[in-house]
Coordinates of C-alpha atoms in Angstrom, one line a residue:
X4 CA 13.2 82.7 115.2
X5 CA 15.0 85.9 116.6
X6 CA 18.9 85.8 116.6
X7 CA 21.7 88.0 118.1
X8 CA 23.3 89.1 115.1
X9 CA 22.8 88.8 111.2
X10 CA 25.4 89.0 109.0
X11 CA 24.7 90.4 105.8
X12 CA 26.6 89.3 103.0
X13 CA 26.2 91.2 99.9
X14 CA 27.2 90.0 96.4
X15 CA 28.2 90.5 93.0
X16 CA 30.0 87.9 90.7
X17 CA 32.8 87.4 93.3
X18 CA 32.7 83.6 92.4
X19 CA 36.6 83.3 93.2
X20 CA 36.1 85.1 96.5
X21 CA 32.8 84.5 98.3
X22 CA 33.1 80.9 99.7
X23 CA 36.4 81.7 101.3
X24 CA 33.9 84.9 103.0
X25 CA 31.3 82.4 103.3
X26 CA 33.8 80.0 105.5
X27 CA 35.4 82.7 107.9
X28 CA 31.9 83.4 109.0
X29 CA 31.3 78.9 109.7
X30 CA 34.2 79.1 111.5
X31 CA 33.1 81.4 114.2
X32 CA 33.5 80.6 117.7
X33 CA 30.0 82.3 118.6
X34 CA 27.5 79.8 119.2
X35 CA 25.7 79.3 115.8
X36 CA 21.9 79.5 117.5
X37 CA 23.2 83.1 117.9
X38 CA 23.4 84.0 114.3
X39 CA 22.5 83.7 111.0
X40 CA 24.2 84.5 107.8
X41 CA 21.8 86.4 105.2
X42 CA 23.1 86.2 101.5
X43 CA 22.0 88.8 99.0
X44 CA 23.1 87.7 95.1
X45 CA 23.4 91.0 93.4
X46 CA 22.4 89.5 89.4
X47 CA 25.4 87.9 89.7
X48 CA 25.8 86.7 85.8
X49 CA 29.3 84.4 87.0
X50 CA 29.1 81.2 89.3
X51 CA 28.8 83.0 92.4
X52 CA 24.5 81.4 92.8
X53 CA 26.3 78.0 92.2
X54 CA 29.1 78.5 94.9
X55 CA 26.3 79.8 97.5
X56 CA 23.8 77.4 97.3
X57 CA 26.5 74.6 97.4
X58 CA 27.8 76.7 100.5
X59 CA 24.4 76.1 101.9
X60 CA 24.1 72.5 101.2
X61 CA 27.7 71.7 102.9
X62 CA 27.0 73.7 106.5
X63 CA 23.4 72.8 107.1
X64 CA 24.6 73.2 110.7
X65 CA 24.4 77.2 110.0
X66 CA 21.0 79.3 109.7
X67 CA 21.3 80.9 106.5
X68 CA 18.9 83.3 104.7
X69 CA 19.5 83.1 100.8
X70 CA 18.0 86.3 98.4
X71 CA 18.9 87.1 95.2
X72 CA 17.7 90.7 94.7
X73 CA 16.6 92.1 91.0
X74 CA 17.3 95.9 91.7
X75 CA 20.7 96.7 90.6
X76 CA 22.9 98.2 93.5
X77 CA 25.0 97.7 96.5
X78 CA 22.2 100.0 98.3
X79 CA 19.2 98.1 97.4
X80 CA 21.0 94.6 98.5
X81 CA 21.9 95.9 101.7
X82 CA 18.4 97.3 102.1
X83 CA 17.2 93.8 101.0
X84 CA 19.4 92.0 103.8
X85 CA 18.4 94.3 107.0
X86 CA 14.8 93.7 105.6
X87 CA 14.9 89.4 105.7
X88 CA 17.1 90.1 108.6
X89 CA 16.2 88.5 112.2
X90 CA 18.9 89.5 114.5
X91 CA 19.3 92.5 117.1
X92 CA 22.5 93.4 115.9
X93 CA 22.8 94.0 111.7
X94 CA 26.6 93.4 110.6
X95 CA 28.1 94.0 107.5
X96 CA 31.1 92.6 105.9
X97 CA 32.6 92.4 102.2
X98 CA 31.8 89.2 99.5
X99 CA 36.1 89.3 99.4
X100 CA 36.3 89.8 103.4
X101 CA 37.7 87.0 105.8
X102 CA 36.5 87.8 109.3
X103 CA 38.8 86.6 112.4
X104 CA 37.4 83.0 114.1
X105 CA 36.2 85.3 117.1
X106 CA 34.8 88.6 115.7
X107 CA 31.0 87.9 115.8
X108 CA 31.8 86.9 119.9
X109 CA 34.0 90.2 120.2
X110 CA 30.8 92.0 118.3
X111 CA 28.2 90.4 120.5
X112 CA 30.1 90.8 124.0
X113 CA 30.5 94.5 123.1
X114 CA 26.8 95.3 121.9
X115 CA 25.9 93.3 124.9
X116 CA 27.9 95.4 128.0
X117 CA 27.7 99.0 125.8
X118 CA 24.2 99.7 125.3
X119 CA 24.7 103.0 124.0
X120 CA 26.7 102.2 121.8
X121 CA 25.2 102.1 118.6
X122 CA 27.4 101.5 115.3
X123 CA 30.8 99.7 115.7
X124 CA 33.7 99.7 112.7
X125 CA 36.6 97.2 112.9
X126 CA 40.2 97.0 111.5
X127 CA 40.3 96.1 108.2
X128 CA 43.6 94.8 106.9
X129 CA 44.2 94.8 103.2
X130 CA 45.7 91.6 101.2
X131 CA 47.0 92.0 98.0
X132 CA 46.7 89.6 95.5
X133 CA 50.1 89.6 94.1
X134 CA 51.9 92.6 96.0
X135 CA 51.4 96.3 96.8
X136 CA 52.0 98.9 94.3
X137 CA 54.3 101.4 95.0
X138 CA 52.2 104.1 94.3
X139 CA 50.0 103.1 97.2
X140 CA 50.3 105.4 100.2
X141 CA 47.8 105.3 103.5
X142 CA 46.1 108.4 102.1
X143 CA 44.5 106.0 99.4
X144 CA 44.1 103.1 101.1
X145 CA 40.4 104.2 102.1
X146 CA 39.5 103.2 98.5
X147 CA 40.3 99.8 99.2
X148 CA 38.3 99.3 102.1
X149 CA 41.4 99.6 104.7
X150 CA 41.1 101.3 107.6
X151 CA 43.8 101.0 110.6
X152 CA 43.2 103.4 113.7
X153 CA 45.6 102.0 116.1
X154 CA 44.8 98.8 118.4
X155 CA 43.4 100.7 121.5
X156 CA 39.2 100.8 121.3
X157 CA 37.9 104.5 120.9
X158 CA 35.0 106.8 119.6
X159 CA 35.1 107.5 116.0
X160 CA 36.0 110.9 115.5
X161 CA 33.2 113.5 113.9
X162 CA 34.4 112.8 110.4
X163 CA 35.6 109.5 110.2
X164 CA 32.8 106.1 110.2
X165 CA 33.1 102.5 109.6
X166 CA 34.3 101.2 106.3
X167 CA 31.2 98.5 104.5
X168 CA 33.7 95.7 105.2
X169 CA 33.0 95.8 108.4
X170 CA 30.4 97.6 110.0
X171 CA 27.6 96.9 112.0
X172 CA 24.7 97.9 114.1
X173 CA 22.1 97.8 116.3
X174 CA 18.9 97.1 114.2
X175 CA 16.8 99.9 115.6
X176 CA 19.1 102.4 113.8
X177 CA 17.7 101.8 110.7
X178 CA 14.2 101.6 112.4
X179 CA 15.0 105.1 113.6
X180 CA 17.0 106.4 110.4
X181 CA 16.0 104.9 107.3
X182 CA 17.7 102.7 105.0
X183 CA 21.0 103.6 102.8
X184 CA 19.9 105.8 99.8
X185 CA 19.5 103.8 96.9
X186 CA 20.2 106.6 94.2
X187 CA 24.0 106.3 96.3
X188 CA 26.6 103.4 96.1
X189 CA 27.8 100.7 94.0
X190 CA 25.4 99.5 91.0
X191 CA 27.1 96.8 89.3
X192 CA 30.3 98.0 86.7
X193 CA 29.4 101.9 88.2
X194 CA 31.7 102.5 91.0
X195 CA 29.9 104.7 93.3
X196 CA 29.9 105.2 96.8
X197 CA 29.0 107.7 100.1
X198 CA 25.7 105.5 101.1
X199 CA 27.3 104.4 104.1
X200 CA 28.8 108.2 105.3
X201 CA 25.4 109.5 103.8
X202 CA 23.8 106.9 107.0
X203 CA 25.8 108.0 109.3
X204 CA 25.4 111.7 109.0
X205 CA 22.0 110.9 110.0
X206 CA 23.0 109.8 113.1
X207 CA 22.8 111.6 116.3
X208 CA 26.7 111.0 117.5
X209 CA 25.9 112.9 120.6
X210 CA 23.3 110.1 121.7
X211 CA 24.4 107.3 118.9
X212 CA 27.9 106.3 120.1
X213 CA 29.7 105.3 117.1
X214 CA 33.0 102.8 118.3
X215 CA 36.3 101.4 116.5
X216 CA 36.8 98.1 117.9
X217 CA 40.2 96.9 116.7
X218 CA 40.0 93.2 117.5
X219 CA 36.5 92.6 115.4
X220 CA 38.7 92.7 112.2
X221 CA 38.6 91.2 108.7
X222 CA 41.1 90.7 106.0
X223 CA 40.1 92.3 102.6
X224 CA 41.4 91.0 99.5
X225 CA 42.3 93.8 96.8
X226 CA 42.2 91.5 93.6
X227 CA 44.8 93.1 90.8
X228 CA 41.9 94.2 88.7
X229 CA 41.3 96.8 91.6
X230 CA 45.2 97.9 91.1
X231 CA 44.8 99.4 87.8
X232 CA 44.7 102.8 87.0
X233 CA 41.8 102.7 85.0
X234 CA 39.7 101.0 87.9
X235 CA 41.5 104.0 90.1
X236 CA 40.1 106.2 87.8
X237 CA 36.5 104.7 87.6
X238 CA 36.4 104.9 91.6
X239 CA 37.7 107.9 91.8
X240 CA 35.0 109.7 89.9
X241 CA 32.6 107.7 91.2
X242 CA 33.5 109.5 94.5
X243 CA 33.2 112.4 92.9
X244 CA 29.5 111.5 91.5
X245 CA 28.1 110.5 95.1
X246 CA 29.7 113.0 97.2
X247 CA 28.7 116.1 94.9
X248 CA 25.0 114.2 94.6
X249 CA 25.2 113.6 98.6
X250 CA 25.9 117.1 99.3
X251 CA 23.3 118.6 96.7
X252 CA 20.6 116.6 98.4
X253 CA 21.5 118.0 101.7
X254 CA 21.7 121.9 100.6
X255 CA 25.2 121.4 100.8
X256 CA 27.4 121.6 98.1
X257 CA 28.7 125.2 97.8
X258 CA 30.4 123.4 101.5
X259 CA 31.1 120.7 99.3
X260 CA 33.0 122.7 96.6
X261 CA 34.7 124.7 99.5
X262 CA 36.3 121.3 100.9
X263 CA 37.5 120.4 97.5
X264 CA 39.4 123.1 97.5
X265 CA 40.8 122.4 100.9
X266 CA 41.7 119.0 99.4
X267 CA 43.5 119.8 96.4
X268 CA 45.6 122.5 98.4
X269 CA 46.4 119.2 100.7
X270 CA 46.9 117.1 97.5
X271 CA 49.1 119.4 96.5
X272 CA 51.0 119.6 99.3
X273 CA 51.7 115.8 99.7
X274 CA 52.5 115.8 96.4
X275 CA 55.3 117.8 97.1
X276 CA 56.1 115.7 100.4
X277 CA 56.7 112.7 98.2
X278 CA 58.4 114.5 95.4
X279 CA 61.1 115.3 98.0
X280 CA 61.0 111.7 99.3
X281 CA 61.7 110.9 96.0
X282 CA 58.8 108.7 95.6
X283 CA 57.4 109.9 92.2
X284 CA 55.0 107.1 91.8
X285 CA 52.5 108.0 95.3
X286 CA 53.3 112.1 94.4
X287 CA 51.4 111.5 90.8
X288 CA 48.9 108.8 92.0
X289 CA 48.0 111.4 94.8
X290 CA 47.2 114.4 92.1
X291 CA 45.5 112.1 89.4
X292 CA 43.3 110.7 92.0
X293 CA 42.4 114.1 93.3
X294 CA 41.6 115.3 89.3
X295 CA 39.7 112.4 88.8
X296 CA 37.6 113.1 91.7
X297 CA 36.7 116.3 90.6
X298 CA 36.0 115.2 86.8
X299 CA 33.1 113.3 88.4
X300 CA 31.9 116.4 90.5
X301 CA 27.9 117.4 89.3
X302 CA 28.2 114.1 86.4
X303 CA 26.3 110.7 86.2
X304 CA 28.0 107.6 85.9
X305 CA 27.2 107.5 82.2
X306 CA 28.7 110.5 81.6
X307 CA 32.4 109.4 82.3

């Protein structure tokens, strides 16, 4: 059977989170012939194969696709799920993501009347587990999956894309562009990333109309583990890992290098912003995340 959309759900050991993820996406008011929901266990080694299948069991009403993939990485799962996938439209949220009762209709209805557009991010609001640190400031909060561009819909600029939380697209995109690079991303404990910025720099955004659609949001829950600074620090040079690895495969990274350098002059620069706000706590979170990046730069994630 062919659907609409299919949302992929990709896991690892989020057995506190993913039936509350699991529910948001029952609760939808899209017709459920419309869509399936395609569940990729990661090796989970907590109860999070227990808490899906039982999932499964309780909404027979919903067409569900259930995979638990061997290969070790956020890359390889997402490959997995557009794979097994069925629908026209491939979307993508979090395994800690609640989406809003109506954003697969919103999705659908704006796929259906755009057909040039071609990739569509959403608002992504960040919940904190207990409360947010005051060393947060909205220049970090892209490591956390947040991203907030206003509530009017709009092209993405040049440099700016989706977040994984929430992002989807039409199915022929990966027909056309390949899959994410596996050698990129998340693999279990190893916090990497820029497989989803390294897929859409393949895109043609002249032809490939790339939108921010405000209303399809989701909440993302940022558990306190996430809050720590050695987690911050983990991240952070994970960033450093894929992007310098990214730009190396592309013949890029003396470009690379050169925007580093923009960024620690800008790091720099809020850094003294805060200072004079007297907010000490964002000033040295901004310059330790910006050193951690570039202790990562050229390394492999067994090297820090």
């Amino acid at each position: 059977m062919t659907y609409k959309i299919s949302v992929i759900v990709c896991t690892y050991n989020r057995a506190k989170y993913i039936r509350t993820a699991l529910e948001s996406l029952e609760n939808q008011n899209l017709k459920k012939s419309l869509y399936e929901i395609v569940i990729i266990n990661n090796n989970s080694t907590d109860k999070t194969e227990l808490i899906c299948k039982k999932f499964i069991k309780d909404f027979k009403n919903l067409n569900i696709e259930y995979f638990c993939e061997k290969k070790q990485g956020l890359s390889f799962a997402r490959n997995k799920g557009i794979s097994l996938s069925k629908g026209e439209i491939i979307t993508f949220i979090d395994d800690d993501a609640i989406a809003c009762e109506n954003y697969l209709e919103i999705l659908f209805n704006f796929f259906k009347k755009n057909i040039n557009v071609k990739a569509i991010g959403g608002k992504i609001y960040p919940i904190y587990e207990s409360k947010e640190p005051k060393w947060i400031s909205k220049f970090l909060l892209p490591m956390f999956a947040a991203l907030d561009m206003g509530n009017k819909i709009k092209k993405f600029p040049h440099n700016k894309f989706p977040i994984g939380a929430n992002m989807s697209f039409r199915k022929e995109m990966f027909e056309k562009y390949g899959l994410f690079d596996t050698n990129l991303g998340r693999k279990a404990n190893n916090l990497g990333g820029s497989e989803e910025k390294d897929f859409f720099y393949r895109l043609d955004r002249k032809k490939d109309l790339i939108f921010y659609l405000p209303e399809a949001s989701v909440e993302h829950t940022i558990s306190n583990n996430r809050l720590t600074e050695n987690y911050i620090k983990k991240q952070a040079q994970g960033i450093g890992i894929s992007e310098s690895f990214r730009y190396k495969k592309n013949n890029k990274f003396l470009y690379f290098l050169g925007n580093e350098f923009i960024k620690w002059i800008a790091s720099f620069v809020l850094f003294l912003w805060f200072l004079f706000c007297f907010q000490l706590s964002k000033a040295t979170m901004i310059l330790k995340f910006r050193y951690w990046v570039y202790t990562g730069i050229g390394k492999k994630y067994d090297d820090v």
